[in-house]
Structure formats: C-alpha cells, structure tokens
Amino acid sequence: MAKTILITGCSSGLGAHAARTLHKRSGWRVLASCRRTEDAERLRAEGFDCVVLDIANEESRAAGFQDALALSDGRLDAIFNNAGYGLPGAAEDIPVEALREIFETNVFGLHDLTRRAVAVMRAQGHGRIVQHSSALGRVPLRWRAAYTASKHAVEGLTDTLRIELRGSGIHVSTLNTGPATSNFRINSIPHFERWVTWENSALADQYRASLVRHLYEDTGRAPFQVDEAAVTARLIHAIESPRPKARYLITGATWIVETARRVLPQSGLDWLVSRY
C-alpha cells in the first residue's frame, strides 16, 4: 500500500516540485493542497489528489485537512508544511497588523496542521512531520524581520515538538533552505507594496539602493543558490530514511551561517550578516 503525504503550498515553486517528484516516485500517494480553487483544479487535471486549503484561514484548514484524510481513507504517513511567504522591509517599517498576518500563515497555520497531523499519526503509531524553515530561522538578515521572526517561531515549536514526540514513532525534521529556485521573491512583492511605505521611511535611501532594486530587478542566481531538486532530495530522505535527520541544512549559505552562529561572538555574527 502506498504511503500518503500531505504537502501544502503546491501551486508553484518548491511545493509543486516536491509534489510532482513524489507523485512519480514509487510508494507514495501525494495529497497536494493549494490556496486557490483554480490551482487545485489544474493539479487535479494533472492527475493529483488535490484539496483546497488556505493555510491562513482556520475553517479552510479544518475542511482541507479533512478532505485530504477522506481521499486517503484516514491515513497520513507524512506531512510537509511547505506553504509560507515573505514580507520584505525594515523592522521599524513593519506594521503590527502585517506581522499578525504573516504569522497566521507561516506559524499559526503551520502549527494547526501539525497538531491535526500528530493526532492522526499517534493513532497510527507512526508518521513523519517535515517543516520548511529557512537559514533565516537560524540567523537574522536585514530587510527580513517579519519572515525571520516567523521562522524563528517555527524553529522553536518544531524543536520542542521533536523532543516531546521521542519514542512515539513520529519523527520530526526541519528543512533549512537557503537561496533556492522559486517564485519567493516575486510572490513577496504584493505584500511589500501593501504594507511597507518605504518612501516615507527613515531608511528610504537604503531601500532605494538595496532592497527595492533586489525586489524588482532580476539579478540572476544568488550565491550558493540551488534548484528545487536539492530541496526535494532532502525531503525524500526525511520521509523515507529509517533514521531521518532532525535538521537538513540546504545550500552552502545555510551551512555558512550555521557554522558562524556556533563559532562567532554575537558582534562577529552581526558584522557577517550585515554584509549581505
């Protein structure tokens, strides 16, 4: 019998690549979720079992999760919490309402689905939970305060959950992705335009010289950037290995910042990340 995995955020990017790869891989049945009905219909036309699940909406999360379980006769062997978005901008320019909104998706929605998955997996006696975090879940980076805060919260929840589930048959892993091929930058632009009035910021000149150019201009591949396949490969290890890792450091940038946070004093780490 094929194992089932629920993947969130499958309309494009890393979620879509993971879903398509596992859909073709022997032994897995993919339950793909998308926020928009039209994206779900498109994936169904490709042969996917797909549900509509808006991770930022409590009712949609509950309904989408139950729809996924109905497709799999109540079985859930793995969940990959991939859905999330970025909100660029300096910390002092991020309104509280914007922070609440990004946490609703990146933290609260992820946590809600995780709790629902844990309940199913406890009844089964086994399961794999994979949370999509970031190098920014380990260190901060200028212009990324909202996203960094949300991923630090995910790290804290996930590390605690992993300890609490020891011996339960449920394994918990974190994917710490650095620069990867996706629509992440483009998808963050509407959130930036909605919430950040950068022209009125005390840092307007810095925005103009740095962040705005980076957002709106295609500057090519970032240093250490990897393609989607590198992320999916770690996901496969996390859900198939008899001994999955607690944390997967993906891209050279992630390895560098993880090493730096362990060996450098705080002042040295601050200097290093401020150079980017």
Coordinates of C-alpha atoms in Angstrom, one line a residue:
M1 CA 0.0 0.0 0.0
A2 CA 1.3 3.4 -1.0
K3 CA 2.2 5.8 1.8
T4 CA 0.4 9.1 1.9
I5 CA 1.9 12.6 2.2
L6 CA 0.1 15.9 2.5
I7 CA 2.1 18.8 1.0
T8 CA 0.9 22.4 1.4
G9 CA 1.6 25.2 -1.0
C10 CA 1.7 23.1 -4.2
S11 CA 0.5 25.7 -6.7
S12 CA 4.1 26.6 -7.7
G13 CA 7.8 26.6 -6.7
L14 CA 9.3 24.1 -4.2
G15 CA 5.9 22.7 -3.2
A16 CA 5.0 21.9 -6.8
H17 CA 8.3 20.3 -7.5
A18 CA 8.1 18.1 -4.3
A19 CA 4.6 17.1 -5.2
R20 CA 5.4 16.2 -8.8
T21 CA 8.5 14.3 -7.8
L22 CA 6.8 12.2 -5.2
H23 CA 3.8 11.7 -7.5
K24 CA 6.1 9.9 -9.9
R25 CA 8.0 8.1 -7.2
S26 CA 7.1 4.5 -6.3
G27 CA 5.5 4.0 -2.9
W28 CA 3.9 7.5 -2.4
R29 CA 0.4 8.9 -2.8
V30 CA 0.6 12.7 -2.8
L31 CA -2.2 14.8 -1.3
A32 CA -1.5 18.2 -2.7
S33 CA -3.1 21.3 -1.3
C34 CA -3.5 24.8 -2.8
R35 CA -5.0 28.0 -1.6
R36 CA -6.9 28.8 -4.7
T37 CA -9.6 26.6 -6.3
E38 CA -8.3 27.2 -9.9
D39 CA -4.8 25.9 -8.8
A40 CA -6.4 22.8 -7.3
E41 CA -8.4 22.1 -10.4
R42 CA -5.2 22.5 -12.5
L43 CA -3.4 19.9 -10.4
R44 CA -6.4 17.5 -10.5
A45 CA -6.2 17.7 -14.3
E46 CA -2.6 16.6 -14.0
G47 CA -3.7 13.5 -12.0
F48 CA -3.1 14.7 -8.5
D49 CA -5.3 14.1 -5.5
C50 CA -5.7 17.8 -4.6
V51 CA -7.6 19.7 -1.9
V52 CA -8.3 23.4 -1.4
L53 CA -6.6 24.5 1.8
D54 CA -5.9 28.2 2.7
I55 CA -3.4 27.8 5.5
A56 CA -4.2 31.3 6.8
N57 CA -7.9 30.5 7.3
E58 CA -8.9 28.3 10.2
E59 CA -12.1 27.0 8.6
S60 CA -10.3 26.2 5.3
R61 CA -7.5 24.4 7.2
A62 CA -10.0 22.2 9.0
A63 CA -12.0 21.5 5.9
G64 CA -9.0 20.9 3.7
F65 CA -7.3 18.6 6.2
Q66 CA -10.5 16.5 6.5
D67 CA -10.8 16.4 2.7
A68 CA -7.3 15.1 2.4
L69 CA -8.0 12.4 5.0
A70 CA -11.1 11.4 3.1
L71 CA -9.0 10.9 0.0
S72 CA -6.6 8.6 1.9
D73 CA -9.2 6.7 4.0
G74 CA -7.9 8.4 7.1
R75 CA -4.3 7.5 6.7
L76 CA -1.4 10.1 6.8
D77 CA 2.1 8.9 6.8
A78 CA 3.8 12.2 6.3
I79 CA 3.1 16.0 6.1
F80 CA 5.3 18.6 4.5
N81 CA 4.4 22.0 5.8
N82 CA 5.8 24.0 2.9
A83 CA 3.3 26.9 2.5
G84 CA 4.5 30.3 3.5
Y85 CA 5.5 33.7 2.2
G86 CA 7.9 36.6 2.8
L87 CA 7.3 40.2 3.7
P88 CA 10.4 42.3 3.0
G89 CA 11.0 45.5 4.9
A90 CA 12.9 47.0 7.8
A91 CA 11.7 46.0 11.2
E92 CA 10.7 49.6 12.1
D93 CA 8.5 49.8 9.0
I94 CA 6.5 46.6 9.5
P95 CA 3.1 47.4 11.0
V96 CA 1.8 45.1 13.7
E97 CA -1.1 44.1 11.5
A98 CA 1.3 42.9 8.8
L99 CA 3.2 40.8 11.4
R100 CA 0.0 39.2 12.6
E101 CA -0.9 38.3 9.0
I102 CA 2.4 36.6 8.2
F103 CA 2.3 34.7 11.5
E104 CA -1.2 33.5 10.6
T105 CA 0.3 31.7 7.6
N106 CA 3.9 30.9 8.5
V107 CA 3.4 30.0 12.1
F108 CA -0.2 29.6 13.3
G109 CA -1.5 27.8 10.2
L110 CA 1.5 25.5 10.2
H111 CA 1.1 24.7 13.9
D112 CA -2.6 24.0 13.4
L113 CA -2.0 21.5 10.6
T114 CA 0.9 19.9 12.6
R115 CA -1.4 19.3 15.6
R116 CA -4.0 17.7 13.4
A117 CA -1.4 15.5 11.8
V118 CA 0.0 14.5 15.1
A119 CA -3.4 13.3 16.3
V120 CA -3.7 11.0 13.2
M121 CA -0.2 9.8 13.5
R122 CA -0.5 9.0 17.2
A123 CA -3.5 6.8 16.4
Q124 CA -1.5 5.0 13.7
G125 CA 1.7 4.8 15.8
H126 CA 3.9 6.3 13.2
G127 CA 4.4 9.3 10.9
R128 CA 6.8 11.9 9.5
I129 CA 6.5 15.7 10.0
V130 CA 8.7 17.9 7.9
Q131 CA 8.7 21.7 8.5
H132 CA 10.0 24.0 5.8
S133 CA 12.1 26.6 7.6
S134 CA 15.0 28.7 6.4
A135 CA 18.5 29.8 7.0
L136 CA 16.7 32.8 8.5
G137 CA 15.2 30.5 11.1
R138 CA 18.8 30.3 12.5
V139 CA 20.2 33.9 11.9
P140 CA 18.6 37.3 11.1
L141 CA 19.1 39.2 7.9
R142 CA 18.5 42.9 7.2
W143 CA 15.2 43.6 5.4
R144 CA 13.8 40.3 6.5
A145 CA 12.5 41.0 10.0
A146 CA 8.9 39.6 9.6
Y147 CA 10.0 36.4 7.8
T148 CA 12.9 35.9 10.2
A149 CA 10.6 36.3 13.2
S150 CA 8.1 33.8 11.8
K151 CA 10.8 31.2 11.0
H152 CA 12.4 31.6 14.4
A153 CA 9.0 30.8 15.9
V154 CA 8.7 27.7 13.7
E155 CA 12.1 26.6 14.8
G156 CA 11.1 26.8 18.5
L157 CA 7.8 25.0 18.0
T158 CA 9.5 22.3 15.9
D159 CA 12.4 21.6 18.2
T160 CA 10.1 21.3 21.2
L161 CA 7.7 19.0 19.3
R162 CA 10.6 16.8 18.2
I163 CA 11.7 16.3 21.8
E164 CA 8.1 15.7 23.0
L165 CA 7.5 13.0 20.3
R166 CA 10.6 10.9 21.1
G167 CA 9.6 7.3 21.3
S168 CA 6.2 7.8 19.7
G169 CA 7.1 6.6 16.3
I170 CA 6.6 10.1 14.9
H171 CA 9.8 11.7 13.5
V172 CA 10.1 15.5 13.1
S173 CA 12.5 17.1 10.7
T174 CA 13.3 20.7 9.7
L175 CA 14.4 21.8 6.2
N176 CA 16.6 24.9 6.5
T177 CA 16.6 26.2 2.9
G178 CA 18.8 29.0 1.7
P179 CA 18.6 30.5 -1.7
A180 CA 16.6 28.2 -4.0
T181 CA 14.9 28.5 -7.3
S182 CA 11.3 29.5 -6.7
N183 CA 8.9 32.4 -7.0
F184 CA 9.5 33.5 -3.5
R185 CA 10.9 36.9 -4.4
I186 CA 8.2 37.7 -6.9
N187 CA 5.4 36.5 -4.5
S188 CA 6.7 38.8 -1.8
I189 CA 6.3 41.9 -3.8
P190 CA 2.5 42.4 -3.3
H191 CA 2.9 42.0 0.5
F192 CA 5.7 44.6 0.4
E193 CA 3.6 47.0 -1.6
R194 CA 0.6 46.5 0.7
W195 CA 2.3 47.1 4.0
V196 CA 5.6 49.0 3.6
T197 CA 5.5 52.7 2.8
W198 CA 9.3 52.8 2.2
E199 CA 9.4 56.2 0.6
N200 CA 8.5 57.7 3.9
S201 CA 10.9 55.6 5.9
A202 CA 14.0 57.0 7.6
L203 CA 15.8 54.3 5.6
A204 CA 14.4 55.4 2.2
D205 CA 17.8 55.9 0.6
Q206 CA 18.9 52.4 1.8
Y207 CA 15.7 50.9 0.4
R208 CA 16.3 52.5 -2.9
A209 CA 19.9 51.4 -3.2
S210 CA 19.4 47.9 -1.9
L211 CA 16.0 46.2 -1.2
V212 CA 13.9 47.9 -3.9
R213 CA 16.4 47.0 -6.6
H214 CA 16.7 43.5 -5.4
L215 CA 12.9 43.0 -5.4
Y216 CA 12.1 44.4 -8.8
E217 CA 15.2 43.5 -10.8
D218 CA 16.1 40.0 -11.9
T219 CA 19.7 40.0 -10.6
G220 CA 20.3 36.3 -11.7
R221 CA 21.2 33.4 -9.4
A222 CA 22.1 34.2 -5.9
P223 CA 25.4 32.9 -4.4
F224 CA 25.0 29.3 -3.4
Q225 CA 21.5 29.1 -5.0
V226 CA 20.2 25.5 -5.6
D227 CA 17.4 24.2 -7.7
E228 CA 14.2 22.7 -6.4
A229 CA 15.5 19.2 -6.8
A230 CA 18.1 19.8 -4.0
V231 CA 15.3 20.6 -1.5
T232 CA 13.1 17.7 -2.7
A233 CA 16.0 15.3 -2.2
R234 CA 16.3 16.3 1.5
L235 CA 12.5 15.9 1.9
I236 CA 12.7 12.4 0.5
H237 CA 15.4 11.5 3.0
A238 CA 13.3 12.9 5.8
I239 CA 10.3 10.9 5.0
E240 CA 11.9 7.6 3.8
S241 CA 15.1 7.1 5.9
P242 CA 14.9 4.8 8.9
R243 CA 16.9 7.5 10.7
P244 CA 15.8 10.9 9.4
K245 CA 17.8 13.9 10.5
A246 CA 16.4 16.5 12.9
R247 CA 17.7 19.2 10.6
Y248 CA 18.7 19.4 7.0
L249 CA 21.0 22.3 6.1
I250 CA 20.3 23.0 2.4
T251 CA 22.7 25.3 0.3
G252 CA 26.2 26.5 1.1
A253 CA 24.8 29.7 2.5
T254 CA 22.9 27.8 5.2
W255 CA 26.0 25.8 6.2
I256 CA 28.0 29.0 6.5
V257 CA 25.5 30.8 8.7
E258 CA 25.0 27.8 10.9
T259 CA 28.7 27.4 11.4
A260 CA 29.1 31.2 12.0
R261 CA 26.4 31.2 14.7
R262 CA 28.2 28.5 16.6
V263 CA 31.7 29.9 16.4
L264 CA 31.5 33.6 16.2
P265 CA 30.7 36.1 19.1
Q266 CA 27.5 38.0 18.6
S267 CA 29.3 41.0 17.4
G268 CA 31.1 39.0 14.7
L269 CA 27.9 37.3 13.6
D270 CA 26.2 40.7 13.3
W271 CA 29.0 42.0 11.2
L272 CA 28.9 39.0 8.9
V273 CA 25.2 39.0 8.2
S274 CA 25.1 42.9 7.9
R275 CA 27.4 42.5 4.8
Y276 CA 24.6 40.8 2.8

